[in-house]
Tab-separated table of C-alpha atoms and ligand atoms in Angstrom:
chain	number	residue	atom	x	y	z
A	92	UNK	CA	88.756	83.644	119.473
A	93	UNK	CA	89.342	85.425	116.574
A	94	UNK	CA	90.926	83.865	113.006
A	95	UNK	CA	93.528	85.802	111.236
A	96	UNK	CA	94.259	84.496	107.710
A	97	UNK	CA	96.899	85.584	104.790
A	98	UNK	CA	94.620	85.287	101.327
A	99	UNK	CA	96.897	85.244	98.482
A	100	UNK	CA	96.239	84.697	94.843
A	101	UNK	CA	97.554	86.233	90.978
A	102	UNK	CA	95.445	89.222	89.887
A	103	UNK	CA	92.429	87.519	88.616
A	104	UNK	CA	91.979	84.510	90.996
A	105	UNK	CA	89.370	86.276	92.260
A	106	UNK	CA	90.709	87.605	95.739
A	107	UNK	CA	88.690	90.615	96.248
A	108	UNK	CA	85.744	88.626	95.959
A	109	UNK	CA	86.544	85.889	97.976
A	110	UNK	CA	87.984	88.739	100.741
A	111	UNK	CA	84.360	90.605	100.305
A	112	UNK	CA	82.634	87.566	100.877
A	113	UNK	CA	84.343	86.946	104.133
A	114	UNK	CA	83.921	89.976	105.170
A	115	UNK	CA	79.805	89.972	104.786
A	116	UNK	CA	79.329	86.106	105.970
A	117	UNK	CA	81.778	85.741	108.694
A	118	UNK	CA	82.437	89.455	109.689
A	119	UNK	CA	85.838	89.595	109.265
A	120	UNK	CA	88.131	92.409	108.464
A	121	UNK	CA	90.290	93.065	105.377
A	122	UNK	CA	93.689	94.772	106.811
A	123	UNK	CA	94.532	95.990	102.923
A	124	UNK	CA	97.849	97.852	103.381
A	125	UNK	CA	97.258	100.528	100.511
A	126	UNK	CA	93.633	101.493	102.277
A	127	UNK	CA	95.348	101.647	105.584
A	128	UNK	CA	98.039	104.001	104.065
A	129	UNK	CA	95.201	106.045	102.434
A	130	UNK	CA	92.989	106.182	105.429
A	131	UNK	CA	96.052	107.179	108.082
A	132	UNK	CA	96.999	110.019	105.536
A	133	UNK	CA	93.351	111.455	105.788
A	134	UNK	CA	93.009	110.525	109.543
A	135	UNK	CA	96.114	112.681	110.366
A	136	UNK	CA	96.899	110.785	113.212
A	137	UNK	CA	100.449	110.464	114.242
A	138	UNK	CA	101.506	107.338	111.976
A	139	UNK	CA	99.240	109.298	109.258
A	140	UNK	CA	101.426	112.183	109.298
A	141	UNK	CA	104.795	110.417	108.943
A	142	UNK	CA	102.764	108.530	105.925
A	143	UNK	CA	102.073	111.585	104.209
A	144	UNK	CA	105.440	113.008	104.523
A	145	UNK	CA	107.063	109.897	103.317
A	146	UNK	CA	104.729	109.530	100.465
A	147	UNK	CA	104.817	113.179	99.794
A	148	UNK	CA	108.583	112.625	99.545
A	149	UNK	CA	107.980	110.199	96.604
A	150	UNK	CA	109.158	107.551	98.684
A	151	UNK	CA	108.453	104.036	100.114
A	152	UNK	CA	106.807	103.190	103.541
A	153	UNK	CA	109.150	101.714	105.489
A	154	UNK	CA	107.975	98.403	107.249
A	155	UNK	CA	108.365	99.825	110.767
A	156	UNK	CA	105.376	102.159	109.804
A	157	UNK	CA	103.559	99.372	108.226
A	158	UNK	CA	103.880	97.269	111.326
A	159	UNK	CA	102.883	100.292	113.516
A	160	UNK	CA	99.647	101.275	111.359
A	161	UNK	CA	98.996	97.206	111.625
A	162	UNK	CA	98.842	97.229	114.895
A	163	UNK	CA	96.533	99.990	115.419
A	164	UNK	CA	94.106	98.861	113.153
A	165	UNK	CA	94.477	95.115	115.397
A	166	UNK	CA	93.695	96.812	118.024
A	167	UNK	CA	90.687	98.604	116.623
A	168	UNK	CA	89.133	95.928	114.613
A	169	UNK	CA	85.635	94.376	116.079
A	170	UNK	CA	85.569	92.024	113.549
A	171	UNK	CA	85.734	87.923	114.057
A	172	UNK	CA	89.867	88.306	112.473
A	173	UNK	CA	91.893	89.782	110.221
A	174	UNK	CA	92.259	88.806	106.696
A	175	UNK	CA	95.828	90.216	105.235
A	176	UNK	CA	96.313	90.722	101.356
A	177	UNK	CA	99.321	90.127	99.728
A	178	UNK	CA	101.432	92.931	101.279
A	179	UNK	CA	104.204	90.758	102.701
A	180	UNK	CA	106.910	90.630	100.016
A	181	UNK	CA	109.825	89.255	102.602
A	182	UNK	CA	110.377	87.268	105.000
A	183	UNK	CA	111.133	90.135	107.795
A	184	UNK	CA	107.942	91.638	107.286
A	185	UNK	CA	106.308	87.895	107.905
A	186	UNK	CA	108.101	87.497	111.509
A	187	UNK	CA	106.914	91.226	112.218
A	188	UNK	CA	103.540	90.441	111.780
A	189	UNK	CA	103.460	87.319	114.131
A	190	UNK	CA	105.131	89.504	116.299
A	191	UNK	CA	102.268	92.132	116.347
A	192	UNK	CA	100.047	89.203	116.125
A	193	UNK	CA	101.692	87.447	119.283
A	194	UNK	CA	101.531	90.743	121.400
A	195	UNK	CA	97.791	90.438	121.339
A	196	UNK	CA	97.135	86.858	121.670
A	197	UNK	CA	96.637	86.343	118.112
A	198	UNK	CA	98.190	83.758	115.147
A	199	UNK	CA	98.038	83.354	111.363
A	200	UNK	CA	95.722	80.581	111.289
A	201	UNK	CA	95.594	79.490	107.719
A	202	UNK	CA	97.530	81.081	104.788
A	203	UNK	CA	95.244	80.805	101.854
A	204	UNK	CA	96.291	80.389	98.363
A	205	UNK	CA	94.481	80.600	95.187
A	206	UNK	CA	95.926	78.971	92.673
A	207	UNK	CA	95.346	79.083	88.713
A	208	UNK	CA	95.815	77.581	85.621
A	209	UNK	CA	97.816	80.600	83.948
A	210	UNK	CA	97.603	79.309	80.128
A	211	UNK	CA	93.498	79.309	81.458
A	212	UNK	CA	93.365	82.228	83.224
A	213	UNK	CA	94.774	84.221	79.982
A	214	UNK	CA	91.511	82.589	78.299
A	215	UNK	CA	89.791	83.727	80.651
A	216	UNK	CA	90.689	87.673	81.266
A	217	UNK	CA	91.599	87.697	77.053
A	218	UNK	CA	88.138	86.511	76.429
A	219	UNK	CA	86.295	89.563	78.631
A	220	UNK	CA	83.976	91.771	76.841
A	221	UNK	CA	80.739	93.962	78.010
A	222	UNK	CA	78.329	95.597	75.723
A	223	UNK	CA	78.806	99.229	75.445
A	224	UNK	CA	75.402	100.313	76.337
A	225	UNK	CA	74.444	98.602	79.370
A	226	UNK	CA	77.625	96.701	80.523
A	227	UNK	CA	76.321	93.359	80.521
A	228	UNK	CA	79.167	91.007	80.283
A	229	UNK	CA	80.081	88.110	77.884
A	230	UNK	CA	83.021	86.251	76.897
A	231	UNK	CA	84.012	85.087	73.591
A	232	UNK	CA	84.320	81.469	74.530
A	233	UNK	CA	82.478	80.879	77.875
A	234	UNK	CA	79.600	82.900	77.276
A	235	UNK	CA	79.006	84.843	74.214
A	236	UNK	CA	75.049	86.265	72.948
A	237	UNK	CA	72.726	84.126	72.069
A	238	UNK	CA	72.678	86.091	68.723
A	239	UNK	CA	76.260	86.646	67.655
A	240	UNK	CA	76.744	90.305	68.127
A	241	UNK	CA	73.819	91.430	69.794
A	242	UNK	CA	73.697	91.945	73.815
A	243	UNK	CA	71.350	89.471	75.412
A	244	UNK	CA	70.317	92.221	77.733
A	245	UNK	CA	69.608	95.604	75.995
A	246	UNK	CA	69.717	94.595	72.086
A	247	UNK	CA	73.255	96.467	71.697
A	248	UNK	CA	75.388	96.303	69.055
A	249	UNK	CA	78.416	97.861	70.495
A	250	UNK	CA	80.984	95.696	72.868
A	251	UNK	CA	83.944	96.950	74.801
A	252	UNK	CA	87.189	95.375	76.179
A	253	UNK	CA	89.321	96.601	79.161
A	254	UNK	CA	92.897	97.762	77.971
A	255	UNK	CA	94.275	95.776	80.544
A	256	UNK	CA	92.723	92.085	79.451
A	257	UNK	CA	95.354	90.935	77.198
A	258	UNK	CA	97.608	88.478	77.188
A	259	UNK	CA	101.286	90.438	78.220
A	260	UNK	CA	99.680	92.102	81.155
A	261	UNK	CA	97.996	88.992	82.324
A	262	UNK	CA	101.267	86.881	81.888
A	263	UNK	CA	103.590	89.927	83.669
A	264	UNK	CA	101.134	90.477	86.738
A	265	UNK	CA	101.166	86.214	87.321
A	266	UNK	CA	105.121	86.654	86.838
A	267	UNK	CA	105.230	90.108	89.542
A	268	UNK	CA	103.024	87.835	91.554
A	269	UNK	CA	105.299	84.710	91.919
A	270	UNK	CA	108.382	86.759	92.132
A	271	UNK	CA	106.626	88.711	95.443
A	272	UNK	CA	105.568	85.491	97.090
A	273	UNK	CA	108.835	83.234	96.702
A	274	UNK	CA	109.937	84.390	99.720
A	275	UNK	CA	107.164	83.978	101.983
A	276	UNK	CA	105.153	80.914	101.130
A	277	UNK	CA	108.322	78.783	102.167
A	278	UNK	CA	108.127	80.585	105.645
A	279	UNK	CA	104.881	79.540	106.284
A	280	UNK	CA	104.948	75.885	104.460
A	281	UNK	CA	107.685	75.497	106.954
A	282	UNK	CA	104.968	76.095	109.763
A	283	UNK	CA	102.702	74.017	107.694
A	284	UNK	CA	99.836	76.972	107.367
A	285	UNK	CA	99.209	77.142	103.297
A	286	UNK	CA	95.939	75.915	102.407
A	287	UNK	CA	95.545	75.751	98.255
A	288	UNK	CA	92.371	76.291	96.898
A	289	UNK	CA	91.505	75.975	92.894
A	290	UNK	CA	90.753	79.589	91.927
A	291	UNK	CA	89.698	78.480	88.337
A	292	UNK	CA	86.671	76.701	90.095
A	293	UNK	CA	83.263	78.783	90.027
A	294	UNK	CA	83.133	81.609	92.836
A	295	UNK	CA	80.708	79.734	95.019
A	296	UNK	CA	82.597	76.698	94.982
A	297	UNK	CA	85.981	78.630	95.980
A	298	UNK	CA	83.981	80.319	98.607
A	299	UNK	CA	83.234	76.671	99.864
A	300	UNK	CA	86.286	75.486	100.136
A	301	UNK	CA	87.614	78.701	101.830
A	302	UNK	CA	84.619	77.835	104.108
A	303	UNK	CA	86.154	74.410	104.676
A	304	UNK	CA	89.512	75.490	105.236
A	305	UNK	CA	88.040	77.823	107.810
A	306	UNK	CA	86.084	75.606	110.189
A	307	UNK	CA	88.864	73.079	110.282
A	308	UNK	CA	89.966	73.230	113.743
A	309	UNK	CA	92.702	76.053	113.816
A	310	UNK	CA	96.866	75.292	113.571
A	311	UNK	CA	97.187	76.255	116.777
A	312	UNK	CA	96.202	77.649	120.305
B	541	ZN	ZN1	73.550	95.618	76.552
């Protein structure tokens, strides 16, 4: 029987990680919506086709395509379940994945949240550095060189920051992500599915209790 899950979880909660890991230890399958898109474009099968003209159009993929391009790749997938990323934005598209779900015997099992501190994880993203020369990585408070300055790894004196690690862009992406989840959480809180997991906790503890929350017996069938 396989286990489909929803993992859900602010840009820098460590998702794609967490998704990855699933994927190597428990052979599961990550049904991303943007790789589908991107893979049915280059596939040029029928869905792919209408894809490409719509995107070629400039505009959006509608969620009947979505849903069709989901179902295909449910009905492909060896894998031990599907794990969904945070695609659904409404409440329609949540009922037309049970239904695709339904049609093949399947169920979201668990919808998995990570959640996080936000004042902690702008400390956390603000903080990111790597040295210039080999790309170790440090942070300015959790774990700087051992001599101020200097990379532990290669002796470099140069460090550089990511564009994107300050603290507007952290604070807008956690603000896009609550605004795209109000609608759904409540739809599945209502079937009592969310499961929240501390994403501030060190990787291989989150991956634990994801692991947990997994071999609990499932919500139904
Ligand atoms: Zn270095």
């Amino acid at each position: 029987m396989k286990l489909d899950i929803i993992l859900l979880g602010p840009p820098g909660a460590g998702k794609g990680t967490q998704a990855k890991r699933l994927e190597e230890r428990r052979g599961m399958v990550q049904l991303s919506t943007g790789d589908m898109l991107r893979s049915a474009r280059e596939a040029g099968t029928p869905v792919g086709l209408r894809v490409r003209a719509v995107m070629d159009r400039g505009e959006l993929v509608s969620d009947a395509i979505v849903s069709a391009l989901i179902g295909e790749h449910l009905d492909q997938e060896q894998g031990s379940g599907a794990i969904f990323d945070g695609y659904l934005r409404t409440q329609p598209q949540a009922e037309a994945l049970e239904i695709l779900l339904e049609e093949r015997g399947r169920n979201i099992d668990h919808v998995i949240e990570l959640v996080v501190d936000e004042d902690a994880l702008v400390t956390r993203i603000t903080g990111r550095s790597s040295c210039a020369k080999c790309g170790a990585p440090y942070h300015d408070t959790l774990h700087s060189p051992k001599v101020d300055g200097t990379c532990d790894v290669c002796g470099g004196k140069e460090f550089k920051r990511r564009p994107d690690d300050n603290e507007q862009t952290v604070r807008t992406r956690m603000a896009e992500y609550r605004e795209k989840t109000a609608p759904i959480l409540p739809f599945y809180e209502a079937k009592g599915l969310v499961r929240r997991v501390d994403g501030m906790l060190p990787v291989q503890e989150v991956s634990a209790l994801i692991d947990s929350v997994l071999d609990r017996a499932p919500a139904s069938s």
